[in-house]
XYZ file of C-alpha atoms in Angstrom:
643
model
C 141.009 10.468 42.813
C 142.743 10.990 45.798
C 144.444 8.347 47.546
C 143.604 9.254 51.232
C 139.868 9.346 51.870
C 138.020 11.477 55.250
C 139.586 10.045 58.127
C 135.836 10.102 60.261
C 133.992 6.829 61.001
C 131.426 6.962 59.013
C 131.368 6.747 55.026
C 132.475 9.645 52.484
C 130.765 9.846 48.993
C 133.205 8.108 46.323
C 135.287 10.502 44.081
C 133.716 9.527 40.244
C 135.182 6.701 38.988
C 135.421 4.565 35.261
C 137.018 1.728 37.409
C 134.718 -0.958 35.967
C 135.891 -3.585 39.287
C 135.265 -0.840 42.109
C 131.704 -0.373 40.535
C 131.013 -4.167 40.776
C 132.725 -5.087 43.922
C 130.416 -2.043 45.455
C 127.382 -2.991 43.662
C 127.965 -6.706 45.239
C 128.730 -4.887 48.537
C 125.373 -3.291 48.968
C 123.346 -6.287 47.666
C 125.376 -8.697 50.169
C 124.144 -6.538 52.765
C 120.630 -5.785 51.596
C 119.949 -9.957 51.164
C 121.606 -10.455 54.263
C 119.412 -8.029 56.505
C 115.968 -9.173 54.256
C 117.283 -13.024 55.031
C 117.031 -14.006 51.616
C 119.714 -16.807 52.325
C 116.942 -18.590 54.565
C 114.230 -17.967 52.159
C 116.068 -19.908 49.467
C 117.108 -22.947 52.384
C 120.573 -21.698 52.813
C 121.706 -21.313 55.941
C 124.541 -19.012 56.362
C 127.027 -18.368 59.587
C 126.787 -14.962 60.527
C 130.398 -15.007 59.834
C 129.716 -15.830 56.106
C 128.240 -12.506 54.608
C 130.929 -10.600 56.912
C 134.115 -12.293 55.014
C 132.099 -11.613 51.603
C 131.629 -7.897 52.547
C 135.452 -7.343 53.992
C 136.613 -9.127 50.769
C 134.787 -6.872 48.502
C 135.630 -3.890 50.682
C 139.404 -4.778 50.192
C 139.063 -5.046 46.468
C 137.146 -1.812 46.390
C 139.589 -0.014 47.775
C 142.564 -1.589 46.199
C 141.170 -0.945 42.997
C 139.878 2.560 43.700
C 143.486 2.551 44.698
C 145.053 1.375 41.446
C 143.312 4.295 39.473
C 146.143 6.699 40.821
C 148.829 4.712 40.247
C 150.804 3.948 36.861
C 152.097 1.242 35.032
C 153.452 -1.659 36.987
C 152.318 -0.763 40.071
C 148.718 -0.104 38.783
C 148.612 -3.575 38.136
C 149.761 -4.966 41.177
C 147.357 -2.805 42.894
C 144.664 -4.295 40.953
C 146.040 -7.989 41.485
C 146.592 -7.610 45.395
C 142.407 -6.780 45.018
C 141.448 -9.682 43.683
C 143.710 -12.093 45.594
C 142.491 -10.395 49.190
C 138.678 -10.519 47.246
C 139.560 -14.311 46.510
C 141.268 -15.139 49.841
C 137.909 -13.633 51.995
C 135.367 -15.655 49.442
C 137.276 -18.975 50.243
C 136.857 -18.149 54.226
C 132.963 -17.324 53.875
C 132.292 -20.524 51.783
C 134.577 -23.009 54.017
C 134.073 -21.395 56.941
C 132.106 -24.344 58.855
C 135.474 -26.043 58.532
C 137.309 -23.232 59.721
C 136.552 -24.573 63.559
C 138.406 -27.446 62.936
C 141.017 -26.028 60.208
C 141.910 -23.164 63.010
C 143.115 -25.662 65.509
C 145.268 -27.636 63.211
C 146.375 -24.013 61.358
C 147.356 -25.440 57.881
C 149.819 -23.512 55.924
C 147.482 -22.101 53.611
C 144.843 -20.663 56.236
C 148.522 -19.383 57.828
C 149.529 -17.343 54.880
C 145.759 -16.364 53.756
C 145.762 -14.712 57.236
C 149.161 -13.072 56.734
C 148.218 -11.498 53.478
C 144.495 -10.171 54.533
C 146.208 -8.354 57.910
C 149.024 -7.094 55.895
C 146.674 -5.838 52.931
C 144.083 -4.585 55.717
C 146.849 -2.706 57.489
C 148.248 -1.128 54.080
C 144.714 0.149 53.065
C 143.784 1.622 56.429
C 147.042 3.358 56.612
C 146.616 4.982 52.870
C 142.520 5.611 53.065
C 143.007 6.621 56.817
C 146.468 7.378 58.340
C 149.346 5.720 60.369
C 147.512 6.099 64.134
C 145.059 2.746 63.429
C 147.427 0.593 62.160
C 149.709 1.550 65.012
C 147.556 0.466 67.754
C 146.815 -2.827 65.695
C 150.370 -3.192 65.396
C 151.472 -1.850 69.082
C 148.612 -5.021 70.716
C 149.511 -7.378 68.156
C 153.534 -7.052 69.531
C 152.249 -7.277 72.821
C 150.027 -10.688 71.768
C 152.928 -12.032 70.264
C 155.554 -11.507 72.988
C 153.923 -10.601 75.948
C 154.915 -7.844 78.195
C 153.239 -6.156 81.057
C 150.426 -6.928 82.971
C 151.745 -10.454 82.805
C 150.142 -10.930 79.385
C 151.596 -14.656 77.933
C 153.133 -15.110 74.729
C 151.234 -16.158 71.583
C 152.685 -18.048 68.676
C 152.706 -16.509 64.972
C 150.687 -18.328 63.346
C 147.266 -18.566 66.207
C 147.685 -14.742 66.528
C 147.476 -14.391 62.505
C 144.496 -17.397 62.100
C 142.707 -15.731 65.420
C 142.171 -12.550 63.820
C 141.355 -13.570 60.580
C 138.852 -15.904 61.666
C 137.367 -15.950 65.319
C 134.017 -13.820 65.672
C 135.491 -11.644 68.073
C 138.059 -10.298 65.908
C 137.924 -9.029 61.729
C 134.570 -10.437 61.580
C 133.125 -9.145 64.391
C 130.436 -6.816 66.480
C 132.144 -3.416 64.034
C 131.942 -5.215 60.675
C 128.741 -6.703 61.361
C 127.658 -3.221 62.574
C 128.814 -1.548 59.343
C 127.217 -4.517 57.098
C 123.748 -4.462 58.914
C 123.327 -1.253 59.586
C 125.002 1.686 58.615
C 125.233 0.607 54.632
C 121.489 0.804 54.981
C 121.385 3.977 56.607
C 124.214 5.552 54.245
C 121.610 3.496 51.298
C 118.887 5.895 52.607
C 121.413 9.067 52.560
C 122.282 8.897 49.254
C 118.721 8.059 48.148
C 117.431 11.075 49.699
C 120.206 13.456 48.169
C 119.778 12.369 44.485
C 115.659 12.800 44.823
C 116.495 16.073 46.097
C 116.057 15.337 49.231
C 119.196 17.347 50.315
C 118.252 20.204 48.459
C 114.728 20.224 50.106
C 116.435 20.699 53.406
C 118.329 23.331 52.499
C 115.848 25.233 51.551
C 113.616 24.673 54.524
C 116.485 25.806 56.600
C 116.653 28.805 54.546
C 112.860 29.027 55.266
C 113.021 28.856 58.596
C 116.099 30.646 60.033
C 116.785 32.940 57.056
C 114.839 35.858 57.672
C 116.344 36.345 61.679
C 119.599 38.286 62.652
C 123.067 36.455 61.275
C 119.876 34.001 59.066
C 122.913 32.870 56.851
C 124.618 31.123 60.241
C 121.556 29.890 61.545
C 120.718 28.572 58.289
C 124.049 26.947 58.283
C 123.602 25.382 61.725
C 119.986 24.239 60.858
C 120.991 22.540 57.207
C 123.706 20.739 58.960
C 121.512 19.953 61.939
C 119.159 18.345 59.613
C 121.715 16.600 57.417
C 123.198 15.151 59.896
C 119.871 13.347 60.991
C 120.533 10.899 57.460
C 124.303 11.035 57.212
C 126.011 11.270 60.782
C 129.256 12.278 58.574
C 130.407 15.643 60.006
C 132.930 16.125 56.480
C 130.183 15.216 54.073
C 127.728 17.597 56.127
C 130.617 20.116 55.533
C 130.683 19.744 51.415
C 127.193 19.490 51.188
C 126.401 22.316 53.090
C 129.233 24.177 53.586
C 129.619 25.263 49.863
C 126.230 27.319 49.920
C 126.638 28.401 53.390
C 130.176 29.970 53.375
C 130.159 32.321 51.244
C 126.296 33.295 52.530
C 127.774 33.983 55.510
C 131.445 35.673 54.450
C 128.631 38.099 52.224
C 126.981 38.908 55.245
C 129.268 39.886 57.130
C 131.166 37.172 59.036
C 135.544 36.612 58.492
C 135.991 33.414 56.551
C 137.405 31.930 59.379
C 133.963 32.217 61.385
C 131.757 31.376 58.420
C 133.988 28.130 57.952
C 134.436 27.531 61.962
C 130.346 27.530 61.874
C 130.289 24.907 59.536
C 132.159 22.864 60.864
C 130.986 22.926 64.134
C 127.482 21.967 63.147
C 128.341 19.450 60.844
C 130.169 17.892 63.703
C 126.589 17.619 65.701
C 125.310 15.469 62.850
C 127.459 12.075 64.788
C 125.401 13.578 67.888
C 121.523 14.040 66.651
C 119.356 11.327 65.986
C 117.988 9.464 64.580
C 121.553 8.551 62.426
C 124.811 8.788 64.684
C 127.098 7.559 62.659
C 128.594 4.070 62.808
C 129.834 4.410 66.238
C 126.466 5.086 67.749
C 125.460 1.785 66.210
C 128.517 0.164 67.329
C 127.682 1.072 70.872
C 124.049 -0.299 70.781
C 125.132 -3.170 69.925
C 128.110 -3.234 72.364
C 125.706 -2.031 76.003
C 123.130 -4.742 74.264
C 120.308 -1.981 74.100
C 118.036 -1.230 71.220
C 118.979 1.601 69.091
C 115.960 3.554 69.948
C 117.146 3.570 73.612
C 120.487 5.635 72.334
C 118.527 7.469 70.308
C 116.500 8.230 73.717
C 119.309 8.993 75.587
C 121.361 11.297 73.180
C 118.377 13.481 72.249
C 118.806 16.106 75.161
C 122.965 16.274 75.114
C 122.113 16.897 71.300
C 119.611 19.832 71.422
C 122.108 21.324 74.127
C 125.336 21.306 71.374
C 122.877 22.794 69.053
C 121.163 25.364 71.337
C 124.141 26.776 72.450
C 125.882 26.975 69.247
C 122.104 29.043 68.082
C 122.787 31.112 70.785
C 126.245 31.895 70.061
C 125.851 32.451 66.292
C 122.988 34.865 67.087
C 124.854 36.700 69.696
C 127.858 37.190 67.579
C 125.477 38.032 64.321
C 124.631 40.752 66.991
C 127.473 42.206 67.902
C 129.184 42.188 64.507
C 125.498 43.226 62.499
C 125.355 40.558 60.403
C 121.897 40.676 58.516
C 119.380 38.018 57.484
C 119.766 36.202 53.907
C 117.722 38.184 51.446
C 114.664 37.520 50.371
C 116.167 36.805 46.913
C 118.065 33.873 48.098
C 115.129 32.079 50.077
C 111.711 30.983 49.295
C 108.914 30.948 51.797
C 108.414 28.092 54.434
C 104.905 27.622 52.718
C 106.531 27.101 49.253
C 109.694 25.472 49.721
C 107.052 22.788 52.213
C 104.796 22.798 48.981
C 107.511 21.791 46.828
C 109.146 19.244 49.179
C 106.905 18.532 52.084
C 106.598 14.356 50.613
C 109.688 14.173 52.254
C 108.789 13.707 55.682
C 106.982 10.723 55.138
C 109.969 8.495 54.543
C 111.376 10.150 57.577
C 108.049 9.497 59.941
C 108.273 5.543 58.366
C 111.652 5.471 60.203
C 110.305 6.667 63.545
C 107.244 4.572 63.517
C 109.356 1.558 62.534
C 111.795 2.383 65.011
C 109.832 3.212 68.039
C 105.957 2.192 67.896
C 107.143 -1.816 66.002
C 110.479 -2.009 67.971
C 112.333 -3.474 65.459
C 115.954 -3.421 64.275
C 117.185 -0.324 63.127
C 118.007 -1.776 59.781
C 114.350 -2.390 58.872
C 113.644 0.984 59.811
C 115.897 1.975 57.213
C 114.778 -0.541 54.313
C 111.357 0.712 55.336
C 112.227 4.363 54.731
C 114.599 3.675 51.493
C 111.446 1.611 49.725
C 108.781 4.715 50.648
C 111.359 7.201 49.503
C 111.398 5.919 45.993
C 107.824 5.485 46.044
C 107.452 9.374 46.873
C 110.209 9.793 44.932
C 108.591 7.974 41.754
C 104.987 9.576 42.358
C 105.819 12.892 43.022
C 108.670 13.940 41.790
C 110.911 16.808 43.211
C 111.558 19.690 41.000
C 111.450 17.075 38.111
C 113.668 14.691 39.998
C 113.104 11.499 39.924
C 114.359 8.121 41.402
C 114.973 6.506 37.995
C 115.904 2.497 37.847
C 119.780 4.023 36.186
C 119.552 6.288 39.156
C 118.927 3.687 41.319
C 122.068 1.566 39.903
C 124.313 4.127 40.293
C 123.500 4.936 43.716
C 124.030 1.597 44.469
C 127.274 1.798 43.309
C 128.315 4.988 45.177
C 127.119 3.892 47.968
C 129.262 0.242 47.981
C 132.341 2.538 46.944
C 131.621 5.081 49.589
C 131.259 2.826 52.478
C 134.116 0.123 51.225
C 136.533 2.961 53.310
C 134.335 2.375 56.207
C 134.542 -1.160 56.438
C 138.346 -0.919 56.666
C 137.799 0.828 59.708
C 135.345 -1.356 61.493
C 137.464 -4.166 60.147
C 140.690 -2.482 61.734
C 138.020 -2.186 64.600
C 137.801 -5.380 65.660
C 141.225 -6.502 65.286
C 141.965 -4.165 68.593
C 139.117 -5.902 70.086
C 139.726 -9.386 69.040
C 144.076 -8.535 70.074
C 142.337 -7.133 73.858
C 140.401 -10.361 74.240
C 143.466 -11.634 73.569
C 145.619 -10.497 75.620
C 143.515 -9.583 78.398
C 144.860 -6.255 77.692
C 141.231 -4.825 79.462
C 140.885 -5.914 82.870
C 144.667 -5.031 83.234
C 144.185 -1.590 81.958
C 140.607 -0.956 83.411
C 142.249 -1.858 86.863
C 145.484 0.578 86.179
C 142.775 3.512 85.499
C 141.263 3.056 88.615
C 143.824 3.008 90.373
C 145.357 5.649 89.169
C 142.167 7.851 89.781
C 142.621 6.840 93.181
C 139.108 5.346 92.764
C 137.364 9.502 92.141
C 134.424 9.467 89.242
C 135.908 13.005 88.432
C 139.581 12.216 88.190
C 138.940 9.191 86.146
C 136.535 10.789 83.874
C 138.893 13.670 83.117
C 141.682 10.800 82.589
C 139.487 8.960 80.010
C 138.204 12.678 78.574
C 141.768 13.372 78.148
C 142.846 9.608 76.267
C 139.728 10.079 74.180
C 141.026 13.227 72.962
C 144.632 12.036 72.265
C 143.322 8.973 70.413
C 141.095 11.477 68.253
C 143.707 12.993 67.383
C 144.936 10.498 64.919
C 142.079 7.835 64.617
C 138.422 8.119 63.620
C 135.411 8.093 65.760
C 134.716 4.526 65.640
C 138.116 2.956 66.077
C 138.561 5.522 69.216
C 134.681 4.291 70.596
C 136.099 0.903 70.275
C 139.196 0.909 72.000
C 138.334 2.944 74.604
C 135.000 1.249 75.451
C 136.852 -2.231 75.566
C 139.414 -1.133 78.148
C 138.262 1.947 79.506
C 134.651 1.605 79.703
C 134.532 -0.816 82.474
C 136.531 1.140 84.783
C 133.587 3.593 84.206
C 131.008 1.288 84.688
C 133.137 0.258 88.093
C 132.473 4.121 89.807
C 129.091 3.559 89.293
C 127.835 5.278 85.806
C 125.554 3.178 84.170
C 126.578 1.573 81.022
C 125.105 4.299 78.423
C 126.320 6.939 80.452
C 130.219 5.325 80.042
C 129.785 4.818 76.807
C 127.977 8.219 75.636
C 130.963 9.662 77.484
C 133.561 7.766 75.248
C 131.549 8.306 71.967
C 131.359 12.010 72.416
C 134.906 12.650 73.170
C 135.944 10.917 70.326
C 133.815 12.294 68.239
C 135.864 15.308 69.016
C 138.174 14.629 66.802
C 136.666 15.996 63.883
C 137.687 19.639 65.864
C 140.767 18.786 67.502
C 143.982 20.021 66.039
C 145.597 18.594 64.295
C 143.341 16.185 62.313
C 140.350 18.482 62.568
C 139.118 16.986 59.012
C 135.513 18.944 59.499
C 137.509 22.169 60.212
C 139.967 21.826 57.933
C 137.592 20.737 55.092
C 135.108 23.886 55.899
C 138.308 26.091 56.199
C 139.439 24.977 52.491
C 136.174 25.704 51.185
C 135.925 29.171 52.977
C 139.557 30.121 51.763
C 140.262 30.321 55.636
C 143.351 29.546 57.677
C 143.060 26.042 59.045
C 144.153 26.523 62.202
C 142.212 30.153 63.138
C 138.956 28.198 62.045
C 139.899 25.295 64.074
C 140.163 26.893 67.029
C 137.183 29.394 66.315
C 135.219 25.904 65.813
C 136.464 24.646 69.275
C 134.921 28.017 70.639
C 131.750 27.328 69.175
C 131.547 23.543 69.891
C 132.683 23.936 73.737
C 130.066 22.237 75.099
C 130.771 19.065 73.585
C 133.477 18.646 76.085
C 131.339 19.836 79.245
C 127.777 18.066 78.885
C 129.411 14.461 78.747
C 130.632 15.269 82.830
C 126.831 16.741 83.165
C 125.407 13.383 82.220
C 127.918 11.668 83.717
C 126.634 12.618 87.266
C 123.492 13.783 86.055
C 121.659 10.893 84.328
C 118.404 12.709 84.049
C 119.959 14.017 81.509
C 120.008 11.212 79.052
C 115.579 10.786 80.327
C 116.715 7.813 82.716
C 115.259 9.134 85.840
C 112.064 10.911 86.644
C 110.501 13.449 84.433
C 110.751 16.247 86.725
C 114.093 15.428 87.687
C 115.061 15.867 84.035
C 113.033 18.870 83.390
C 115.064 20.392 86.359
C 118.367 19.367 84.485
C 117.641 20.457 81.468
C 116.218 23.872 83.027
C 119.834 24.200 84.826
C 121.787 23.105 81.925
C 120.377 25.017 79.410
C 120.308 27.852 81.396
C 123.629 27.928 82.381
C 124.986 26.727 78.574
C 122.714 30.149 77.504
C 124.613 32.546 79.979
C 128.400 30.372 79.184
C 127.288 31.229 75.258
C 126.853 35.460 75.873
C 130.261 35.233 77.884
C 131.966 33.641 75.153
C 130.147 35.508 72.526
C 130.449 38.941 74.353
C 126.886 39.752 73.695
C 123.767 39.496 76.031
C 121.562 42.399 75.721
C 124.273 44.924 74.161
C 127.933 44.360 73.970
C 129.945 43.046 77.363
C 133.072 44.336 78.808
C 135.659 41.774 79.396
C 134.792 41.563 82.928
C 130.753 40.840 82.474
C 132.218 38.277 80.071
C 133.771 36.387 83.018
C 131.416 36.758 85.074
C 128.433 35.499 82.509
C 130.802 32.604 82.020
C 131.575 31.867 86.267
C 127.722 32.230 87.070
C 126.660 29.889 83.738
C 129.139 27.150 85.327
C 127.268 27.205 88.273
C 124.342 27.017 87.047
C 125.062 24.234 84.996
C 125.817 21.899 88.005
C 123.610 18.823 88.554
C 121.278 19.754 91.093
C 120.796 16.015 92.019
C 124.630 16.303 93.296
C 122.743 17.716 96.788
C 121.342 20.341 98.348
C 124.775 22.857 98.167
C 124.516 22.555 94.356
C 120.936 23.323 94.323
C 121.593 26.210 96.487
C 124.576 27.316 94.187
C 122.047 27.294 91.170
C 119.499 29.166 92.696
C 122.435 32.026 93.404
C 123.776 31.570 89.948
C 119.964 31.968 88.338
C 119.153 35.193 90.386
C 122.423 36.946 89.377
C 121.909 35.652 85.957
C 118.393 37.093 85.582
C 119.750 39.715 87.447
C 122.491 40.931 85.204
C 119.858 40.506 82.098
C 117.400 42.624 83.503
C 119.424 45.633 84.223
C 122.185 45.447 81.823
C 121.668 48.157 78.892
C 119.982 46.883 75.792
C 120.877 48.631 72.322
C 119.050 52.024 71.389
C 115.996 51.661 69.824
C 117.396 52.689 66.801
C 120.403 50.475 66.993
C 118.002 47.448 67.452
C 115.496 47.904 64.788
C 118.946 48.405 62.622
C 119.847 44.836 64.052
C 116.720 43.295 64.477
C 116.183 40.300 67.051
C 114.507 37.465 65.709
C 111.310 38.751 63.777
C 107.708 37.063 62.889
């Protein structure tokens, strides 16, 4: 049991465990959140703050950890591991069951609210930094300085002990919109994951993939791109899409042909997408729902085109560079048919069409989308089984248990979370900042957007997804919002460049975690994974002045963005690749990649952009019509994608 779990936002599967305590305390977790979203506290006549459930689910989060933490250590220290647990466990269940007092006890800050406050920040702030890294607790730190001696901006002063009893306490701070987030929704969701994996669910996808993409040029990539594509519609988790892919797909693709450092960069690149693709984006996707006040269905909406044009152009890549280096489909040895492996599996897709239904045609709340799918899943699961599988009441229990363990890291983070957001409500830290940026921009959408692109990235660099969406959409997002991008445009912007950290050197956990399993050098795959992913940075400045591209606008005016933008991500992907029709010379490379910028542009940015496409498409079509394809020998040898 390591000591330092994945650094993403969203929830990694527990290490196995004998620690009897971090079993409970996750059992509880789950069944906190479960009664909580059902409203069994009303059905019973017990009212409950919102607050309540929240304090319950941070204190059992804390002792999870702690006593996940304990199992590494030794002797003495073992023990006070275990200890500090329980007393942050005990501290959080005395604020959920007096907190209707806590109105009044706030104001007059007794001494033992004080020191209750002191210990649950210092013991949230020591498990963040050893599940997460230094970064998080460095920006909590860095605002909480500021809140407690001022400094620029003109921000006042705030004595010790309101700054300690503010966090612990006030909705807009520990207990807030992230923890709420991560107890409402995402433990369901991550419920629903794990569900589907031991049911063999997982392993159902995999071999659809397989199905499906297998038998075409480089079918080990694609296959690897599809799996994760389709894992990352229940997990959102780019590093567990990496181990429970990654392991089969690897070495597929290192057999066939591709350098471990491609076969790994591959991975990792697609498991990435999963915090992109719908209808599960990861915490921070919910986080930002909530935050613009839409319904999760509208950000579902709205990311589905940016997320089929990551995916399509890392397709088009793999296939061009399964091409140009002859890399072969997976044998028929190692795949079943689509018919068979559909046969097997195909009960599956019913949980999954529950969720949509729920989700879009009742309108609900994402959550109940999710309980809905979990309770048809072990129905199918129970009736049919899968390959003998089946959703046993022990199996049940235990992934109950995983699942409270697995998400307990999580909750740190959205805990963490909204301490920055409480410390900028403080402060006032926002409209100060928000008003810096645009000045600083000299008031230009572009300039700004590159300036926000470019914090994103920096902040991803060290903290996960979620604690990057949050900071950045409470002082950032405004200034946005004040050059005239609509609120899900702002905040799509934010979410994807910090999703970007998974890639970005030097915390790159997806690449790093693919490269480890590939037996590849971190920092080649990295960078190879960058290469692949490249349009994650460039599509967030396409929607940005292009909302047809999130379906906001007219239906022909998105069709015509999405022809332009595909189009040009298509001839950007051969450049890069160095493959259209047969090989390119350096040059044709640069000028695939020139024309496919062009053509990219948003033709609703006027009439010279429109004309700049049209140039861009004719040369494009141009080029692919007369450049040499392979001999015909050469290309039944390579084979393009076959019936």
């Amino acid at each position: 049991m390591t000591t330092r779990h994945d650094t993403s936002s969203e929830p990694v599967s527990s290490a196995p465990t004998t620690n009897v305590g971090a079993k409970a305390a996750g059992f509880l977790l789950v069944a906190i959140s479960l009664a909580w979203i059902l409203n069994l506290p009303m059905l019973v006549k017990v009212p409950l703050y919102n607050e309540q459930p929240l304090a319950c689910a941070v204190g059992l989060s804390l002792a999870v950890t702690a006593f996940l933490l304990s199992d590494r250590a030794r002797g003495a220290l073992r023990l006070a591991a275990y200890l500090a647990g329980c007393v942050l466990l005990a501290i959080m269940l005395t604020i959920a069951w007096r907190y209707p007092q806590l109105t009044i006890l706030a104001v007059m800050r007794p001494l033992w609210l004080t020191l209750s406050a002191y210990a649950v920040i210092a013991g949230l702030g020591f498990l963040v930094w050893r599940y997460v890294g230094l970064p998080v607790v460095l920006i909590v730190a860095l605002f909480s300085l500021l809140a407690l001696f001022g400094g620029p901006f003109g921000i006042p002063e705030t004595p010790v002990g309101r700054w300690a009893i503010y966090m612990l306490t006030d909705p807009n701070a520990l207990l807030g919109t992230p923890v709420r987030v991560a107890v409402e929704i995402v433990i369901p969701f991550v419920l629903f994951g794990e569900l589907l994996r031991h049911s063999g669910g997982s392993d159902f996808l995999t071999r659809i993939s397989f199905a499906i993409f297998g038998r075409y040029r480089g079918g080990s990539a694609k296959a690897a791109v599809g799996t994760s594509a389709l894992f990352g519609t229940i997990t959102g988790n780019a590093v567990s899409n990496v181990v429970s892919t990654g392991i089969m797909t690897i070495p597929l693709m290192k057999r066939a042909g591709l350098s471990a450092s491609t076969a790994s960069a591959v991975e990792a690149a697609a498991s990435t997408g999963g915090q992109l693709l719908p209808p599960v984006m990861g915490a921070a996707a919910f986080v930002m729902a909530d935050y613009i006040q839409v319904p999760y269905h509208d950000v579902i909406i709205a990311a589905a085109l940016p997320a089929a044009l990551y995916f399509g152009a890392i397709f088009l890549q793999v296939d061009r560079l399964a091409a140009r280096k002859d890399v072969r489909e997976i044998d028929k040895g190692e795949r079943m048919t689509f018919r068979h492996a559909f046969r097997e599996g195909g009960h599956f897709a019913l949980p999954f069409l529950v969720m949509f239904l729920v989700l879009f045609n009742l309108q609900t709340r994402p959550q109940m989308a999710a309980i809905a799918a979990i309770i048809v899943l072990v129905l199918v699961s129970v009736v049919r089984p899968y390959r003998g599988v089946r959703l046993t009441p022990r199996i049940l229990l235990r992934v109950v248990v995983d699942t409270g363990m697995s998400v307990a890291p999580l909750l740190l983070i959205t805990a963490a979370a909204g301490l920055i957001i409480g410390l900028i409500s403080l402060t006032g830290l926002g409209f100060s900042i928000a008003g810096q940026a645009i000045a600083l921009s000299g008031g230009h959408k572009i300039v700004l957007l590159i300036l926000v692109a470019l914090i994103a990235i920096l902040f991803g660099m060290g903290m996960p997804t979620v604690a990057v969406y949050v900071v950045l959409a409470t002082i950032l997002a405004p200034a946005l919002q004040d050059t005239g991008l609509e609120p899900m445009q702002a905040h799509l912007f934010i979410l994807y460049f910090g999703m970007m950290s998974m890639l970005t050197p030097p915390v790159a956990l997806a690449s790093i975690t693919a490269a480890r399993i590939g037996g590849a050098n971190m920092w080649r795959t990295s960078f190879e994974a960058l290469k692949l992913a490249w349009v994650a940075y460039l599509v967030p400045f396409l929607f940005a002045f292009s909302p047809e591209l999130l379906l906001g606008g007219t239906w022909h005016g998105a069709t015509l963005a999405a022809i332009t933008a595909f189009g040009g991500i298509a001839a950007v992907s051969m450049g890069a690749a160095g493959y259209a029709r047969s090989e390119l010379s350096p040059p044709m490379r640069a000028v695939y990649i020139i024309a496919g910028l062009c053509l990219m542009l948003p033709p609703a940015l006027g009439h010279a952009v429109a004309i700049v496409n049209i140039i861009a498409a004719v040369l494009l079509i141009a080029l692919l019509a007369t450049s040499p394809a392979r001999g015909t020998a050469s290309r039944q040898q390579d084979r393009s994608i076959r019936p």
